[in-house]
Coordinates of C-alpha atoms in Angstrom, one line a residue:
Chain A
M1 CA -30.3 -23.3 -29.5
K2 CA -27.7 -22.7 -26.7
R3 CA -28.5 -19.9 -24.3
V4 CA -27.0 -18.9 -21.0
K5 CA -27.5 -16.1 -18.4
A6 CA -24.8 -14.5 -16.3
F7 CA -24.8 -11.9 -13.5
A8 CA -22.0 -9.5 -12.6
P9 CA -22.0 -7.2 -9.6
A10 CA -21.8 -3.5 -9.1
T11 CA -18.5 -2.3 -7.8
V12 CA -16.9 0.6 -5.9
A13 CA -13.7 1.8 -7.5
N14 CA -11.3 4.5 -6.2
V15 CA -11.6 3.1 -2.6
S16 CA -10.5 6.2 -0.8
C17 CA -6.7 6.0 -0.4
G18 CA -6.8 3.3 -3.1
F19 CA -7.5 5.9 -5.7
D20 CA -7.1 4.4 -9.2
I21 CA -5.8 1.0 -7.8
L22 CA -8.4 -0.5 -5.6
G23 CA -12.0 -1.6 -6.0
F24 CA -14.5 -4.0 -4.4
A25 CA -17.6 -5.8 -5.5
L26 CA -21.1 -5.5 -4.0
D27 CA -23.4 -8.3 -3.3
S28 CA -26.9 -7.2 -4.0
L29 CA -26.7 -5.0 -7.1
G30 CA -25.6 -5.8 -10.6
D31 CA -26.4 -6.5 -14.3
T32 CA -27.7 -9.7 -16.0
V33 CA -26.8 -10.7 -19.5
E34 CA -28.5 -13.5 -21.4
L35 CA -26.8 -14.7 -24.5
V36 CA -28.1 -16.9 -27.3
A37 CA -25.6 -18.6 -29.6
K38 CA -26.5 -17.9 -33.3
E39 CA -26.0 -20.1 -36.3
S40 CA -24.5 -17.1 -38.2
P41 CA -21.7 -14.7 -37.2
G42 CA -22.4 -11.3 -35.8
L43 CA -23.4 -9.8 -32.4
T44 CA -26.8 -8.3 -32.0
V45 CA -28.0 -6.4 -28.9
K46 CA -31.6 -7.5 -29.0
S47 CA -32.9 -5.7 -25.9
I48 CA -31.8 -3.6 -22.9
K49 CA -34.1 -3.4 -19.9
G50 CA -33.8 -1.0 -17.0
D51 CA -31.7 1.7 -18.7
G52 CA -34.6 4.1 -19.5
G53 CA -33.6 3.9 -23.2
K54 CA -30.3 5.5 -22.6
L55 CA -27.8 2.8 -23.6
P56 CA -26.8 2.2 -27.3
L57 CA -28.0 -0.9 -29.1
E58 CA -25.3 -0.6 -31.8
E59 CA -22.9 -3.5 -31.4
D60 CA -19.9 -1.2 -31.8
K61 CA -21.1 1.1 -29.0
N62 CA -22.6 -1.3 -26.5
T63 CA -20.3 -2.4 -23.7
C64 CA -21.5 -6.0 -23.8
S65 CA -20.9 -6.5 -27.6
I66 CA -17.6 -4.6 -27.5
A67 CA -16.3 -6.9 -24.7
I68 CA -17.5 -10.1 -26.5
Q69 CA -16.0 -8.9 -29.8
A70 CA -12.6 -8.4 -28.2
M71 CA -12.8 -11.9 -26.8
L72 CA -13.8 -13.4 -30.2
D73 CA -11.0 -11.5 -31.9
A74 CA -8.5 -12.9 -29.5
M75 CA -9.8 -16.4 -30.3
G76 CA -10.1 -15.9 -34.0
S77 CA -13.8 -16.9 -33.7
K78 CA -16.7 -15.9 -35.8
Q79 CA -19.4 -17.1 -33.4
G80 CA -22.5 -14.9 -33.4
F81 CA -24.6 -14.1 -30.3
D82 CA -27.9 -12.4 -29.5
I83 CA -27.5 -10.3 -26.4
Y84 CA -30.2 -9.4 -23.9
L85 CA -29.1 -7.0 -21.2
E86 CA -30.9 -6.3 -18.0
K87 CA -29.6 -3.4 -16.0
G88 CA -29.8 -3.8 -12.2
L89 CA -28.0 -0.6 -11.2
P90 CA -28.3 3.0 -12.1
L91 CA -26.3 4.4 -15.0
G92 CA -23.6 7.1 -14.4
S93 CA -23.9 6.8 -10.7
G94 CA -20.3 5.6 -10.0
M95 CA -21.2 2.0 -9.2
G96 CA -19.5 0.4 -12.2
S97 CA -22.5 0.2 -14.5
S98 CA -20.6 -0.4 -17.7
A99 CA -18.2 -2.8 -16.1
A100 CA -21.0 -5.0 -14.7
S101 CA -22.5 -5.3 -18.2
A102 CA -19.2 -6.1 -19.9
V103 CA -18.3 -8.7 -17.2
A104 CA -21.7 -10.4 -17.3
A105 CA -21.5 -10.6 -21.1
L106 CA -18.0 -12.1 -21.0
V107 CA -18.9 -14.7 -18.4
A108 CA -21.9 -15.8 -20.5
A109 CA -19.9 -15.9 -23.8
N110 CA -17.1 -17.8 -22.2
E111 CA -19.5 -20.5 -21.1
L112 CA -21.2 -20.8 -24.5
L113 CA -17.8 -21.0 -26.2
G114 CA -16.8 -23.9 -23.9
N115 CA -14.8 -21.9 -21.4
P116 CA -11.7 -21.3 -23.5
F117 CA -10.5 -18.7 -20.9
D118 CA -9.9 -18.8 -17.2
K119 CA -12.0 -16.2 -15.5
K120 CA -9.1 -14.0 -14.7
D121 CA -8.1 -14.0 -18.4
L122 CA -11.3 -12.3 -19.4
L123 CA -10.1 -9.1 -17.8
P124 CA -8.3 -7.6 -20.9
F125 CA -11.6 -7.9 -22.9
A126 CA -13.5 -6.2 -20.1
I127 CA -10.9 -3.4 -20.1
V128 CA -11.4 -2.9 -23.9
A129 CA -15.1 -2.4 -23.2
E130 CA -14.4 -0.1 -20.3
K131 CA -12.1 2.0 -22.5
A132 CA -14.9 2.4 -25.1
A133 CA -17.5 3.3 -22.5
C134 CA -15.5 5.6 -20.3
G135 CA -12.6 6.8 -22.4
A136 CA -10.0 5.3 -20.0
A137 CA -8.8 1.7 -19.8
H138 CA -9.2 1.6 -16.1
A139 CA -9.7 -1.8 -14.4
D140 CA -10.8 -0.9 -10.8
N141 CA -14.4 -1.6 -11.7
V142 CA -14.1 -4.6 -14.1
A143 CA -11.5 -6.5 -12.0
P144 CA -13.6 -6.7 -8.8
S145 CA -16.8 -7.2 -10.9
L146 CA -15.1 -10.2 -12.5
L147 CA -13.2 -11.6 -9.5
G148 CA -15.2 -10.4 -6.5
G149 CA -13.9 -9.1 -3.2
F150 CA -11.4 -6.4 -2.9
V151 CA -9.0 -6.3 -5.9
L152 CA -5.8 -4.4 -6.2
I153 CA -4.7 -3.3 -9.7
R154 CA -1.0 -3.0 -9.1
D155 CA -0.1 -2.2 -12.8
Y156 CA -1.8 -2.0 -16.2
F157 CA 1.0 -3.0 -18.6
P158 CA 0.4 -5.9 -18.4
P159 CA -2.5 -5.9 -15.9
D160 CA -1.4 -7.2 -12.5
V161 CA -4.5 -7.9 -10.5
I162 CA -4.3 -9.2 -6.9
K163 CA -7.4 -10.4 -5.1
L164 CA -7.3 -9.4 -1.4
P165 CA -9.1 -11.0 1.6
V166 CA -12.4 -9.6 2.8
P167 CA -12.8 -9.4 6.6
E168 CA -15.9 -11.2 7.9
G169 CA -18.7 -8.7 8.6
L170 CA -17.4 -5.9 6.4
C171 CA -20.5 -4.2 5.0
C172 CA -21.2 -1.3 2.6
T173 CA -24.0 1.2 2.5
L174 CA -24.3 3.2 -0.8
L175 CA -25.8 6.6 -0.8
H176 CA -26.9 7.8 -4.3
P177 CA -28.0 11.4 -4.2
H178 CA -30.0 12.5 -7.2
Y179 CA -27.8 14.8 -9.1
Q180 CA -25.7 14.4 -12.3
L181 CA -22.0 14.5 -12.2
N182 CA -19.8 14.4 -15.3
T183 CA -16.9 12.0 -15.1
S184 CA -14.7 14.4 -17.1
D185 CA -15.4 17.1 -14.5
S186 CA -14.4 14.7 -11.8
R187 CA -11.1 14.1 -13.7
S188 CA -10.4 17.7 -14.5
V189 CA -10.5 18.9 -10.9
L190 CA -7.6 16.6 -10.0
R191 CA -4.1 18.1 -9.9
E192 CA -1.5 16.9 -12.4
R193 CA 1.2 17.3 -9.9
I194 CA 0.8 16.8 -6.1
P195 CA 3.0 17.5 -3.1
L196 CA 5.5 14.7 -2.4
K197 CA 4.3 14.6 1.2
D198 CA 0.7 13.9 0.1
A199 CA 1.9 11.0 -2.1
I200 CA 3.7 9.6 1.0
T201 CA 0.6 10.0 3.1
Q202 CA -1.5 8.3 0.5
S203 CA 0.9 5.3 0.2
G204 CA 1.1 4.9 4.0
N205 CA -2.7 4.8 4.1
V206 CA -3.1 2.4 1.2
A207 CA -0.4 0.2 2.8
G208 CA -2.4 0.3 6.1
L209 CA -5.7 -0.5 4.3
I210 CA -4.1 -3.6 2.7
A211 CA -2.6 -4.7 6.0
G212 CA -6.0 -4.1 7.7
L213 CA -7.8 -6.3 5.1
F214 CA -5.3 -9.1 5.6
Q215 CA -5.5 -8.9 9.4
S216 CA -9.2 -8.2 9.6
D217 CA -8.2 -5.2 11.7
F218 CA -11.3 -2.9 11.4
E219 CA -9.7 -0.1 13.4
L220 CA -6.7 -0.1 11.1
I221 CA -9.0 -0.1 8.1
S222 CA -10.8 2.8 9.6
R223 CA -7.6 4.8 10.3
S224 CA -6.4 4.1 6.7
L225 CA -9.5 5.1 4.8
K226 CA -8.3 8.6 4.0
D227 CA -7.7 10.0 0.5
V228 CA -5.6 13.1 0.3
I229 CA -5.2 13.0 -3.5
A230 CA -8.6 13.0 -5.1
E231 CA -11.3 13.5 -2.4
P232 CA -10.2 17.0 -1.3
Y233 CA -10.6 18.3 -4.9
R234 CA -13.6 16.2 -5.9
A235 CA -15.6 16.9 -2.7
S236 CA -16.2 20.4 -4.0
L237 CA -18.3 19.0 -6.8
L238 CA -20.4 17.0 -4.4
P239 CA -23.2 18.9 -2.6
G240 CA -23.1 18.1 1.1
F241 CA -20.1 15.8 1.0
E242 CA -18.3 17.0 4.1
T243 CA -21.5 17.2 6.1
V244 CA -22.5 13.7 5.1
K245 CA -19.1 12.3 5.8
S246 CA -19.0 13.8 9.3
A247 CA -22.4 12.4 10.0
M248 CA -21.5 8.9 8.8
L249 CA -18.3 8.9 10.9
R250 CA -20.2 10.1 13.9
A251 CA -22.8 7.4 13.3
G252 CA -20.0 4.7 13.5
A253 CA -18.8 4.3 9.9
L254 CA -15.3 2.9 9.4
G255 CA -14.9 5.4 6.6
M256 CA -16.7 7.0 3.7
G257 CA -15.5 7.9 0.2
I258 CA -16.6 8.7 -3.3
S259 CA -17.6 5.6 -5.2
G260 CA -15.7 5.7 -8.6
S261 CA -16.0 9.3 -9.6
G262 CA -19.4 9.8 -7.9
P263 CA -22.0 11.0 -7.2
T264 CA -22.6 7.8 -5.2
L265 CA -20.8 7.6 -1.8
F266 CA -19.8 4.4 -0.1
V267 CA -19.9 3.9 3.6
L268 CA -18.0 1.0 5.1
S269 CA -19.0 -0.5 8.4
K270 CA -18.4 -3.5 10.6
G271 CA -21.7 -5.4 10.5
A272 CA -25.0 -4.5 9.1
H273 CA -26.6 -2.9 12.1
L274 CA -25.7 0.7 11.3
H275 CA -27.2 0.7 7.9
E276 CA -30.5 2.2 8.9
K277 CA -28.8 4.9 11.0
F278 CA -26.5 5.8 8.1
G279 CA -29.6 6.1 5.8
S280 CA -31.7 8.3 8.1
E281 CA -28.8 10.6 8.9
A282 CA -27.9 11.0 5.2
K283 CA -31.6 11.5 4.2
K284 CA -31.9 14.4 6.6
I285 CA -28.9 16.2 5.1
Y286 CA -30.0 15.6 1.4
D287 CA -33.6 16.6 2.3
Q288 CA -32.2 19.9 3.5
L289 CA -30.4 20.3 0.2
G290 CA -33.5 19.4 -1.8
L291 CA -31.9 16.3 -3.2
G292 CA -33.5 12.9 -3.5
L293 CA -31.6 9.9 -2.3
D294 CA -31.5 6.2 -3.1
M295 CA -29.8 3.9 -0.6
Y296 CA -28.5 0.4 -1.0
F297 CA -27.0 -1.9 1.5
S298 CA -24.7 -4.7 0.6
K299 CA -22.2 -7.2 1.9
I300 CA -19.0 -7.5 -0.1
N301 CA -19.4 -9.9 -3.0
T302 CA -16.5 -12.4 -2.9
Q303 CA -17.4 -14.4 -6.0
G304 CA -17.6 -11.9 -8.8
G305 CA -19.5 -12.5 -12.0
G306 CA -21.0 -15.9 -12.5
L307 CA -23.6 -17.9 -14.3
I308 CA -27.2 -17.9 -13.2
Q309 CA -28.7 -21.4 -13.1
S310 CA -31.9 -21.4 -15.0
Chain B
M1 CA 25.2 -2.6 41.1
K2 CA 22.6 -3.3 38.5
R3 CA 23.8 -3.7 34.9
V4 CA 22.3 -5.0 31.7
K5 CA 23.2 -5.3 28.1
A6 CA 20.9 -5.0 25.1
F7 CA 21.3 -5.4 21.3
A8 CA 19.3 -3.7 18.6
P9 CA 19.6 -4.5 14.9
A10 CA 20.6 -2.5 11.9
T11 CA 17.7 -1.6 9.6
V12 CA 16.8 -0.8 6.0
A13 CA 14.5 2.1 5.7
N14 CA 12.9 3.6 2.5
V15 CA 12.3 0.1 1.2
S16 CA 11.9 0.9 -2.4
C17 CA 8.2 1.7 -3.1
G18 CA 7.8 2.0 0.7
F19 CA 9.8 5.3 0.6
D20 CA 9.4 7.0 4.0
I21 CA 6.9 4.5 5.4
L22 CA 8.5 1.0 5.4
G23 CA 11.6 -0.5 7.0
F24 CA 12.9 -3.9 8.0
A25 CA 15.4 -5.2 10.5
L26 CA 18.6 -7.2 9.8
D27 CA 19.7 -10.2 11.7
S28 CA 23.5 -10.1 11.9
L29 CA 24.3 -6.4 12.3
G30 CA 23.6 -4.1 15.1
D31 CA 24.7 -2.1 18.2
T32 CA 25.1 -3.2 21.7
V33 CA 24.5 -1.0 24.7
E34 CA 25.5 -1.9 28.3
L35 CA 23.9 0.2 31.0
V36 CA 24.9 0.4 34.7
A37 CA 22.4 2.0 37.1
K38 CA 24.0 4.7 39.2
E39 CA 23.2 5.8 42.7
S40 CA 23.0 9.4 41.7
P41 CA 21.1 11.1 38.9
G42 CA 22.6 11.9 35.5
L43 CA 23.5 10.1 32.3
T44 CA 27.2 9.5 31.4
V45 CA 28.4 8.1 28.1
K46 CA 31.4 6.3 29.5
S47 CA 32.7 4.7 26.3
I48 CA 31.9 4.2 22.6
K49 CA 33.7 1.4 20.7
G50 CA 33.8 0.8 17.0
D51 CA 32.9 4.4 15.9
G52 CA 36.5 5.5 15.1
G53 CA 36.1 8.3 17.6
K54 CA 33.4 10.0 15.5
L55 CA 30.4 9.9 17.8
P56 CA 29.8 12.5 20.6
L57 CA 30.1 11.5 24.3
E58 CA 28.2 14.5 25.5
E59 CA 24.9 13.3 26.9
D60 CA 22.9 16.0 25.1
K61 CA 24.3 14.9 21.8
N62 CA 24.6 11.1 22.0
T63 CA 21.7 9.2 20.6
C64 CA 21.7 6.7 23.5
S65 CA 21.5 9.3 26.3
I66 CA 19.0 11.5 24.4
A67 CA 16.7 8.5 24.0
I68 CA 17.0 7.5 27.7
Q69 CA 16.5 11.1 28.8
A70 CA 13.2 11.3 26.9
M71 CA 12.1 8.1 28.6
L72 CA 13.1 9.3 32.1
D73 CA 11.4 12.7 31.4
A74 CA 8.1 10.9 30.5
M75 CA 8.3 8.9 33.8
G76 CA 9.4 11.8 35.9
S77 CA 12.4 9.7 36.9
K78 CA 15.8 11.0 38.0
Q79 CA 17.5 7.6 37.7
G80 CA 21.1 7.9 36.5
F81 CA 23.0 5.5 34.2
D82 CA 26.5 4.9 32.9
I83 CA 26.3 4.1 29.2
Y84 CA 28.7 1.8 27.3
L85 CA 28.0 1.8 23.5
E86 CA 29.5 -0.8 21.1
K87 CA 28.9 0.0 17.4
G88 CA 28.5 -3.0 15.3
L89 CA 27.6 -1.3 12.1
P90 CA 29.2 1.5 10.0
L91 CA 28.2 5.1 10.6
G92 CA 26.5 7.2 8.0
S93 CA 26.0 4.2 5.7
G94 CA 22.2 4.1 5.6
M95 CA 21.8 1.1 7.8
G96 CA 20.1 2.9 10.7
S97 CA 23.2 3.3 12.9
S98 CA 21.7 6.0 15.2
A99 CA 18.4 4.1 15.4
A100 CA 20.1 0.9 16.6
S101 CA 22.0 2.7 19.3
A102 CA 18.9 4.5 20.6
V103 CA 16.8 1.3 20.6
A104 CA 19.5 -0.8 22.4
A105 CA 19.8 2.0 25.0
L106 CA 16.0 2.1 25.5
V107 CA 15.6 -1.6 25.8
A108 CA 18.4 -1.8 28.4
A109 CA 17.0 1.2 30.4
N110 CA 13.5 -0.2 30.4
E111 CA 14.8 -3.4 31.9
L112 CA 16.8 -1.7 34.6
L113 CA 13.7 0.5 35.5
G114 CA 11.5 -2.6 35.9
N115 CA 9.9 -2.5 32.4
P116 CA 7.5 0.4 32.9
F117 CA 6.9 0.5 29.2
D118 CA 5.7 -2.1 26.7
K119 CA 8.2 -2.5 24.0
K120 CA 6.1 -0.7 21.4
D121 CA 5.7 2.3 23.7
L122 CA 9.4 2.9 23.6
L123 CA 9.1 4.2 20.1
P124 CA 8.4 7.8 20.8
F125 CA 11.6 8.1 22.8
A126 CA 13.6 6.5 20.0
I127 CA 12.0 9.0 17.6
V128 CA 13.2 11.9 19.8
A129 CA 16.7 10.6 19.5
E130 CA 16.4 10.1 15.8
K131 CA 15.3 13.6 15.4
A132 CA 18.4 14.8 17.3
A133 CA 20.7 12.6 15.3
C134 CA 19.2 13.1 11.8
G135 CA 17.2 16.4 12.0
A136 CA 14.0 14.6 11.1
A137 CA 11.7 12.6 13.4
H138 CA 11.4 9.7 11.0
A139 CA 10.6 6.2 12.4
D140 CA 11.3 3.8 9.6
N141 CA 14.6 2.8 11.1
V142 CA 13.8 3.0 14.9
A143 CA 10.4 1.1 14.5
P144 CA 11.9 -2.0 12.8
S145 CA 15.0 -1.9 15.0
L146 CA 12.7 -2.0 18.0
L147 CA 10.0 -4.4 16.8
G148 CA 11.8 -6.5 14.2
G149 CA 10.5 -7.7 10.8
F150 CA 9.0 -5.4 8.2
V151 CA 7.3 -2.4 9.8
L152 CA 4.9 0.0 8.2
I153 CA 4.7 3.5 9.6
R154 CA 1.3 4.6 8.4
D155 CA 1.3 7.9 10.2
Y156 CA 3.4 10.0 12.6
F157 CA 0.8 12.1 14.5
P158 CA 0.4 10.0 16.5
P159 CA 2.8 7.2 15.4
D160 CA 0.8 4.3 13.8
V161 CA 3.1 1.4 13.5
I162 CA 2.1 -1.9 12.0
K163 CA 4.3 -5.0 12.1
L164 CA 4.0 -7.0 8.9
P165 CA 4.7 -10.7 8.3
V166 CA 8.1 -11.8 6.9
P167 CA 8.0 -14.6 4.3
E168 CA 10.1 -17.6 5.2
G169 CA 13.4 -17.5 3.3
L170 CA 13.4 -13.8 2.5
C171 CA 17.1 -12.7 2.7
C172 CA 19.0 -9.5 2.3
T173 CA 22.5 -8.8 0.9
L174 CA 23.8 -5.3 1.8
L175 CA 26.3 -3.7 -0.5
H176 CA 28.2 -0.8 1.2
P177 CA 30.5 0.9 -1.4
H178 CA 33.1 3.2 0.1
Y179 CA 32.1 6.7 -0.6
Q180 CA 30.5 9.4 1.5
L181 CA 27.0 10.6 0.9
N182 CA 25.4 13.5 2.6
T183 CA 21.9 12.8 3.9
S184 CA 20.9 16.4 3.1
D185 CA 22.1 16.0 -0.5
S186 CA 19.9 12.9 -0.7
R187 CA 16.9 14.9 0.5
S188 CA 17.6 17.9 -1.7
V189 CA 17.5 16.0 -4.9
L190 CA 13.9 14.9 -4.3
R191 CA 11.1 16.9 -5.9
E192 CA 8.6 18.8 -3.7
R193 CA 5.8 18.0 -6.2
I194 CA 5.5 14.9 -8.2
P195 CA 3.2 13.8 -11.1
L196 CA -0.1 12.4 -9.9
K197 CA 0.5 9.3 -12.1
D198 CA 3.8 8.6 -10.2
A199 CA 2.0 8.8 -6.9
I200 CA -0.6 6.3 -8.1
T201 CA 2.2 4.0 -9.5
Q202 CA 3.9 4.2 -6.1
S203 CA 0.8 3.4 -4.1
G204 CA 0.0 0.4 -6.4
N205 CA 3.5 -0.9 -5.8
V206 CA 3.5 -0.5 -2.1
A207 CA 0.0 -2.1 -1.9
G208 CA 1.4 -5.0 -4.0
L209 CA 4.5 -5.3 -1.7
I210 CA 2.3 -5.4 1.4
A211 CA 0.1 -8.1 -0.2
G212 CA 3.1 -10.0 -1.3
L213 CA 4.5 -10.0 2.3
F214 CA 1.2 -11.3 3.7
Q215 CA 0.9 -14.0 0.9
S216 CA 4.6 -15.0 0.9
D217 CA 4.3 -14.3 -2.8
F218 CA 7.9 -13.7 -3.9
E219 CA 7.0 -12.9 -7.5
L220 CA 4.5 -10.2 -6.4
I221 CA 7.1 -8.8 -4.0
S222 CA 9.6 -8.7 -6.9
R223 CA 7.2 -7.0 -9.3
S224 CA 6.3 -4.5 -6.6
L225 CA 9.8 -3.5 -5.5
K226 CA 9.9 -0.4 -7.7
D227 CA 10.3 3.2 -6.5
V228 CA 9.4 5.9 -8.9
I229 CA 9.5 8.8 -6.3
A230 CA 12.9 8.8 -4.8
E231 CA 15.2 6.3 -6.5
P232 CA 15.2 8.0 -10.0
Y233 CA 16.5 11.2 -8.4
R234 CA 18.8 9.7 -5.8
A235 CA 20.4 7.2 -8.2
S236 CA 22.3 10.1 -9.8
L237 CA 24.2 10.6 -6.5
L238 CA 25.2 6.9 -6.4
P239 CA 28.1 5.9 -8.6
G240 CA 27.3 2.7 -10.6
F241 CA 23.8 2.4 -9.2
E242 CA 22.0 1.4 -12.5
T243 CA 24.8 -1.0 -13.5
V244 CA 24.7 -2.7 -10.1
K245 CA 20.9 -2.9 -10.1
S246 CA 20.8 -4.5 -13.5
A247 CA 23.5 -7.0 -12.5
M248 CA 21.7 -7.9 -9.3
L249 CA 18.4 -8.4 -11.1
R250 CA 20.1 -10.5 -13.7
A251 CA 21.7 -12.5 -10.9
G252 CA 18.3 -13.4 -9.5
A253 CA 17.5 -10.6 -7.0
L254 CA 13.8 -10.0 -6.2
G255 CA 14.7 -6.3 -6.2
M256 CA 17.3 -3.8 -5.2
G257 CA 17.0 -0.4 -3.6
I258 CA 18.8 2.3 -1.7
S259 CA 19.0 1.5 2.0
G260 CA 17.8 4.6 3.9
S261 CA 19.4 7.5 2.0
G262 CA 22.4 5.4 1.0
P263 CA 25.1 4.8 0.0
T264 CA 24.4 1.2 1.1
L265 CA 22.2 -0.8 -1.3
F266 CA 19.9 -3.6 -0.2
V267 CA 19.3 -6.6 -2.4
L268 CA 16.4 -8.9 -1.5
S269 CA 16.4 -12.5 -2.5
K270 CA 14.5 -15.8 -1.9
G271 CA 17.0 -17.9 0.0
A272 CA 20.6 -17.4 0.9
H273 CA 22.2 -19.2 -2.1
L274 CA 22.6 -16.1 -4.3
H275 CA 24.5 -14.0 -1.8
E276 CA 28.0 -15.0 -3.2
K277 CA 26.9 -14.3 -6.7
F278 CA 25.5 -10.9 -5.8
G279 CA 28.8 -10.1 -4.0
S280 CA 31.1 -11.1 -6.8
E281 CA 29.1 -9.3 -9.5
A282 CA 28.9 -6.1 -7.4
K283 CA 32.6 -6.3 -6.6
K284 CA 33.5 -6.4 -10.3
I285 CA 31.5 -3.2 -10.9
Y286 CA 32.8 -1.2 -8.0
D287 CA 36.4 -2.4 -8.7
Q288 CA 36.1 -0.8 -12.1
L289 CA 34.9 2.4 -10.5
G290 CA 37.8 2.3 -8.1
L291 CA 35.6 2.0 -5.1
G292 CA 36.0 -0.4 -2.2
L293 CA 33.0 -2.5 -1.1
D294 CA 31.9 -4.1 2.1
M295 CA 29.2 -6.8 1.9
Y296 CA 26.9 -8.2 4.5
F297 CA 24.4 -11.0 4.4
S298 CA 21.4 -11.2 6.6
K299 CA 18.1 -12.9 7.2
I300 CA 15.3 -10.6 8.3
N301 CA 15.4 -10.1 12.0
T302 CA 11.9 -10.7 13.3
Q303 CA 12.5 -10.0 17.0
G304 CA 13.9 -6.5 17.1
G305 CA 16.0 -5.1 19.9
G306 CA 16.3 -7.3 23.0
L307 CA 18.4 -8.1 26.1
I308 CA 21.6 -10.1 25.8
Q309 CA 21.9 -12.7 28.5
S310 CA 25.2 -12.4 30.3

C-alpha cells in the first residue's frame, strides 16, 4: 500500500502595501497531510487532528479532498485516496490555514501519482480549494504555501505567479490575539472606490517593497511597508491595532500589518533578536484589553510545501 | 573665466503601470546647458537655441535659472552665472523637456561651485524648477534625467528615489505625432476616485514590472506593461492611440504607453532590430490620420545628466 506524507507552511497574505497581490511563507507553522493510495476510486477524509472538530470530513467540503479532486479531474484519473490531515496552525486566524491543508494534500497526491505536475502547476487546483473554503479564488496564501518565500500574484486570469528573493535575516513574529473576526466583515469594510492618490501611494510602496526585497535593503522595505487601501479601514475591526503597531515600530520592527484578513498581525524584523521584545510589548497591550495572545516566531520559509521523509 | 557645459537626457515618465511613480532616461536626446561663472551676483539667461523662441529668458521663469537659484539659496551663495541653453528635444511633447534643462543647469552649476552636492541631492532643486514649469512638483522626469536608468519615486515627502536596474538590450522607440496636447487636459480626464480592483490590478502590474527589471525577464516586463488607471482615459485624447498600440504589439513591442502626459508614445522592445518596423507601421497609421510624425530611437541612458568634456 503506497502512502506518503507532506507538509505545507502557514502563510501571510495581504502583505501591507501588497494587499491582494503579495504573500510569504512561514517556516515553523503548517499542516501535514498523509495520503494512502486506495485500490478503488474515491476520496475519503479519514481523520483530522488539531482542528477541535471544526473542519468538515465530507469530501466535497474538505479543502484537501477538493484540491485533490480538481487535480484528478484535470488528469482524468479515478485514483482513490484516504486522507489524514493534521492541523498545525489555528483555524480562522489569518495564517492561511485552508491553503496549507490544500497544498500539503496536493504535494502528497502528486507524489503518489508519479509527479505528473510540476510543483508550480499544482497552483490552479489549490485555488479551486481556496475558493471553496473562502468564497474567493485568491492565491496569495496558496502560492507562497506551495512555492515558499515571497510570492507576487501579478494576475489571476491566467495566474501569473512570481517568486521573489528573501533577504537573509528577514524574520517574522506573529501575534494572534484571541478574538474572532469574520472574513466577510473584513471584506465589507473596504471601499469599492478609492482616491486615485491613494492608489498611486500604494503602487509606489509596493514597487519600493519589491525593490527592497531584490536589493536586501531593509530600510527601503521598512519605508515601503505601508498600506493605505485596506489597513486604515480594517484596523477599526481590530482591538488595539494602532497601539500595538506603534509599540512594534518603537521596538524596532521594520513594519507591521494584518496577516490575511486578521486577526493575526505580522511583524517583520531584521534578525531574530527582537522577537522577545515584540512579544512582551504586545502582551502588555492585549492584557490591558483583556485579550489572550499566542505568539509565534518564524523565519521566512523559502522552500514551500514538500514531502516529509518517513 | 570659469565655464562648463553639461548634458541631461530626455525622459519618459508615467511608465504605463508606473503612473506617477516611474520614469526612465533616454540615451540620444536631451538638453545642453553651458554656464559661465560671473564676477557679480545674478543669473542671466543669455541665449536659448532650438526652442523656436518659445521659452522665457526671464530668470524667474526659465527652468534653468529657477533650478540654479534654488540651489544657491540652499547654500546661501550669491554666485552669479550666465546661462546658455541648447534644447535638443521638442517642447511640450511629453519627453521631459523642462526637466532636462533644469538637470543640465544643476549639474553644470554644481561643478562650477566645486561640487558641494552629491548628484542625488540636486533632486530637490530640480523639483522646484519642475513645479514652476509644470505647476506640479512631480519628480518622475527630473529623477531619471539626473540619475539615469529606471527610477522609482516611492514618495515625495521627503523624496524617496530608488534607481532600478536596466536589462541589457532594453530599447525604446519614441513616436511623436504632430498635434498639441494640453497637460491640464491630460490631468482633467483622470478620475479622482477609481475602483479598488483597478488599484489592485495596477499595483500587481507595477510589482511585476519592478521584478521584471531586476530579473531581466522581458516576458514579465511585457505582461506587466499595462496601465488601467490613466491610459484608458487619456487614450481618448490621443488620435489613433489604440490602432497604433495594437500595431506595435503585433510588430513585437514589449509594450507601449503614453510618455509623460503625451502626445509622445514610448514603445519598449528587446533589442534595436524592431525600430524600423515600429516606425513604418506607425507612419502608415498617422499618415491616414493626416498627422505628421517624428520618430526617435534610444537605448536606456543609465548615467543621467553629466558634464560634457570640452
